[in-house]
Amino acid sequence: MQKMGGRICDSCRTMFYPGDPVVELCEKCANTVWCVIYEYDDGSRELSSIHRTEAKAKKFCERLKESIAFANTYSTKKITKHYISEWAVL
């Protein structure tokens, strides 16, 4: 993206310099995702969602708390915790 005479990453706003390959995302943002993972009372885990930024993953987890509490009242397999995990995409 072209801004104020320089090029910056659309996600983290890192500045690109002359000679850098021109893409919309920097190398870190293009290759990193944050996953929200459920852990159940029997020890199993399940991928819930994948997010481009850590802030969006945290916001999703905050909204998720009420839904998990409601689902656990009617489910036999209860979610004991959910967490965010950073993954590199190759």
PDB file of C-alpha atoms in Angstrom:
ATOM      1  CA  MET A   1       0.000   0.000   0.000  1.00  0.00           C
ATOM      2  CA  GLN A   2       1.350   3.447  -0.912  1.00  0.00           C
ATOM      3  CA  LYS A   3       1.190   5.968   1.948  1.00  0.00           C
ATOM      4  CA  MET A   4       3.009   9.284   2.366  1.00  0.00           C
ATOM      5  CA  GLY A   5       5.686   8.465  -0.183  1.00  0.00           C
ATOM      6  CA  GLY A   6       6.603   5.131   1.464  1.00  0.00           C
ATOM      7  CA  ARG A   7       5.231   1.647   1.476  1.00  0.00           C
ATOM      8  CA  ILE A   8       3.873   0.063   4.637  1.00  0.00           C
ATOM      9  CA  CYS A   9       2.414  -3.273   5.726  1.00  0.00           C
ATOM     10  CA  ASP A  10      -1.397  -3.203   5.755  1.00  0.00           C
ATOM     11  CA  SER A  11      -1.512  -5.191   8.997  1.00  0.00           C
ATOM     12  CA  CYS A  12       1.230  -3.960  11.354  1.00  0.00           C
ATOM     13  CA  ARG A  13       2.206  -0.724   9.574  1.00  0.00           C
ATOM     14  CA  THR A  14       5.889  -1.698   9.252  1.00  0.00           C
ATOM     15  CA  MET A  15       7.706   0.524   6.744  1.00  0.00           C
ATOM     16  CA  PHE A  16       9.198  -1.085   3.631  1.00  0.00           C
ATOM     17  CA  TYR A  17      12.473   0.333   2.339  1.00  0.00           C
ATOM     18  CA  PRO A  18      13.889   0.688  -1.195  1.00  0.00           C
ATOM     19  CA  GLY A  19      14.950  -2.712  -2.458  1.00  0.00           C
ATOM     20  CA  ASP A  20      12.420  -4.600  -0.315  1.00  0.00           C
ATOM     21  CA  PRO A  21       9.955  -6.751  -2.259  1.00  0.00           C
ATOM     22  CA  VAL A  22       6.677  -4.835  -2.527  1.00  0.00           C
ATOM     23  CA  VAL A  23       3.763  -6.763  -1.054  1.00  0.00           C
ATOM     24  CA  GLU A  24       0.755  -5.721   0.995  1.00  0.00           C
ATOM     25  CA  LEU A  25       1.909  -7.541   4.148  1.00  0.00           C
ATOM     26  CA  CYS A  26       5.355  -7.785   5.696  1.00  0.00           C
ATOM     27  CA  GLU A  27       7.009 -11.189   6.034  1.00  0.00           C
ATOM     28  CA  LYS A  28       5.930 -11.669   9.678  1.00  0.00           C
ATOM     29  CA  CYS A  29       2.277 -10.709   9.076  1.00  0.00           C
ATOM     30  CA  ALA A  30       2.007 -12.805   5.925  1.00  0.00           C
ATOM     31  CA  ASN A  31       3.318 -15.930   7.673  1.00  0.00           C
ATOM     32  CA  THR A  32       1.742 -15.685  11.142  1.00  0.00           C
ATOM     33  CA  VAL A  33      -1.770 -16.569  12.309  1.00  0.00           C
ATOM     34  CA  TRP A  34      -3.336 -16.825  15.760  1.00  0.00           C
ATOM     35  CA  CYS A  35      -5.528 -19.842  16.473  1.00  0.00           C
ATOM     36  CA  VAL A  36      -8.180 -20.137  19.166  1.00  0.00           C
ATOM     37  CA  ILE A  37      -8.184 -23.670  20.547  1.00  0.00           C
ATOM     38  CA  TYR A  38     -10.739 -25.386  22.817  1.00  0.00           C
ATOM     39  CA  GLU A  39      -9.624 -27.908  25.407  1.00  0.00           C
ATOM     40  CA  TYR A  40     -12.253 -30.366  26.666  1.00  0.00           C
ATOM     41  CA  ASP A  41     -12.616 -32.161  29.995  1.00  0.00           C
ATOM     42  CA  ASP A  42     -11.495 -35.477  28.457  1.00  0.00           C
ATOM     43  CA  GLY A  43      -8.153 -33.916  27.395  1.00  0.00           C
ATOM     44  CA  SER A  44      -8.935 -33.562  23.698  1.00  0.00           C
ATOM     45  CA  ARG A  45      -8.397 -30.299  21.816  1.00  0.00           C
ATOM     46  CA  GLU A  46     -10.167 -28.694  18.869  1.00  0.00           C
ATOM     47  CA  LEU A  47      -9.340 -25.751  16.605  1.00  0.00           C
ATOM     48  CA  SER A  48     -12.061 -23.138  16.959  1.00  0.00           C
ATOM     49  CA  SER A  49     -10.944 -20.327  14.658  1.00  0.00           C
ATOM     50  CA  ILE A  50      -7.979 -18.737  12.889  1.00  0.00           C
ATOM     51  CA  HIS A  51      -7.272 -14.995  13.002  1.00  0.00           C
ATOM     52  CA  ARG A  52      -4.844 -12.736  11.137  1.00  0.00           C
ATOM     53  CA  THR A  53      -4.019 -10.563  14.196  1.00  0.00           C
ATOM     54  CA  GLU A  54      -3.610 -11.290  17.891  1.00  0.00           C
ATOM     55  CA  ALA A  55      -6.000  -8.466  18.796  1.00  0.00           C
ATOM     56  CA  LYS A  56      -8.802 -10.051  16.762  1.00  0.00           C
ATOM     57  CA  ALA A  57      -8.159 -13.424  18.412  1.00  0.00           C
ATOM     58  CA  LYS A  58      -8.359 -11.837  21.896  1.00  0.00           C
ATOM     59  CA  LYS A  59     -11.579 -10.025  20.982  1.00  0.00           C
ATOM     60  CA  PHE A  60     -13.058 -13.301  19.730  1.00  0.00           C
ATOM     61  CA  CYS A  61     -12.120 -15.029  23.030  1.00  0.00           C
ATOM     62  CA  GLU A  62     -13.814 -12.294  25.064  1.00  0.00           C
ATOM     63  CA  ARG A  63     -17.057 -12.684  23.098  1.00  0.00           C
ATOM     64  CA  LEU A  64     -16.766 -16.458  23.368  1.00  0.00           C
ATOM     65  CA  LYS A  65     -16.934 -16.693  27.193  1.00  0.00           C
ATOM     66  CA  GLU A  66     -20.721 -16.395  27.443  1.00  0.00           C
ATOM     67  CA  SER A  67     -21.299 -18.867  24.605  1.00  0.00           C
ATOM     68  CA  ILE A  68     -19.012 -21.450  26.225  1.00  0.00           C
ATOM     69  CA  ALA A  69     -20.797 -21.122  29.563  1.00  0.00           C
ATOM     70  CA  PHE A  70     -24.167 -21.626  27.855  1.00  0.00           C
ATOM     71  CA  ALA A  71     -22.942 -24.586  25.776  1.00  0.00           C
ATOM     72  CA  ASN A  72     -21.383 -26.289  28.809  1.00  0.00           C
ATOM     73  CA  THR A  73     -24.738 -26.359  30.630  1.00  0.00           C
ATOM     74  CA  TYR A  74     -26.249 -28.573  27.905  1.00  0.00           C
ATOM     75  CA  SER A  75     -23.238 -30.557  26.717  1.00  0.00           C
ATOM     76  CA  THR A  76     -21.838 -33.837  28.018  1.00  0.00           C
ATOM     77  CA  LYS A  77     -18.367 -32.968  26.699  1.00  0.00           C
ATOM     78  CA  LYS A  78     -17.531 -29.683  28.424  1.00  0.00           C
ATOM     79  CA  ILE A  79     -14.990 -27.082  27.327  1.00  0.00           C
ATOM     80  CA  THR A  80     -12.605 -26.565  30.240  1.00  0.00           C
ATOM     81  CA  LYS A  81     -10.542 -23.778  28.678  1.00  0.00           C
ATOM     82  CA  HIS A  82      -9.813 -21.954  25.457  1.00  0.00           C
ATOM     83  CA  TYR A  83      -6.545 -20.287  24.547  1.00  0.00           C
ATOM     84  CA  ILE A  84      -4.721 -18.477  21.757  1.00  0.00           C
ATOM     85  CA  SER A  85      -1.781 -20.084  20.021  1.00  0.00           C
ATOM     86  CA  GLU A  86       0.532 -18.384  17.498  1.00  0.00           C
ATOM     87  CA  TRP A  87       1.373 -20.426  14.395  1.00  0.00           C
ATOM     88  CA  ALA A  88       3.683 -19.837  11.457  1.00  0.00           C
ATOM     89  CA  VAL A  89       2.270 -20.588   8.022  1.00  0.00           C
ATOM     90  CA  LEU A  90       4.776 -21.937   5.522  1.00  0.00           C
TER      91      LEU A  90
END
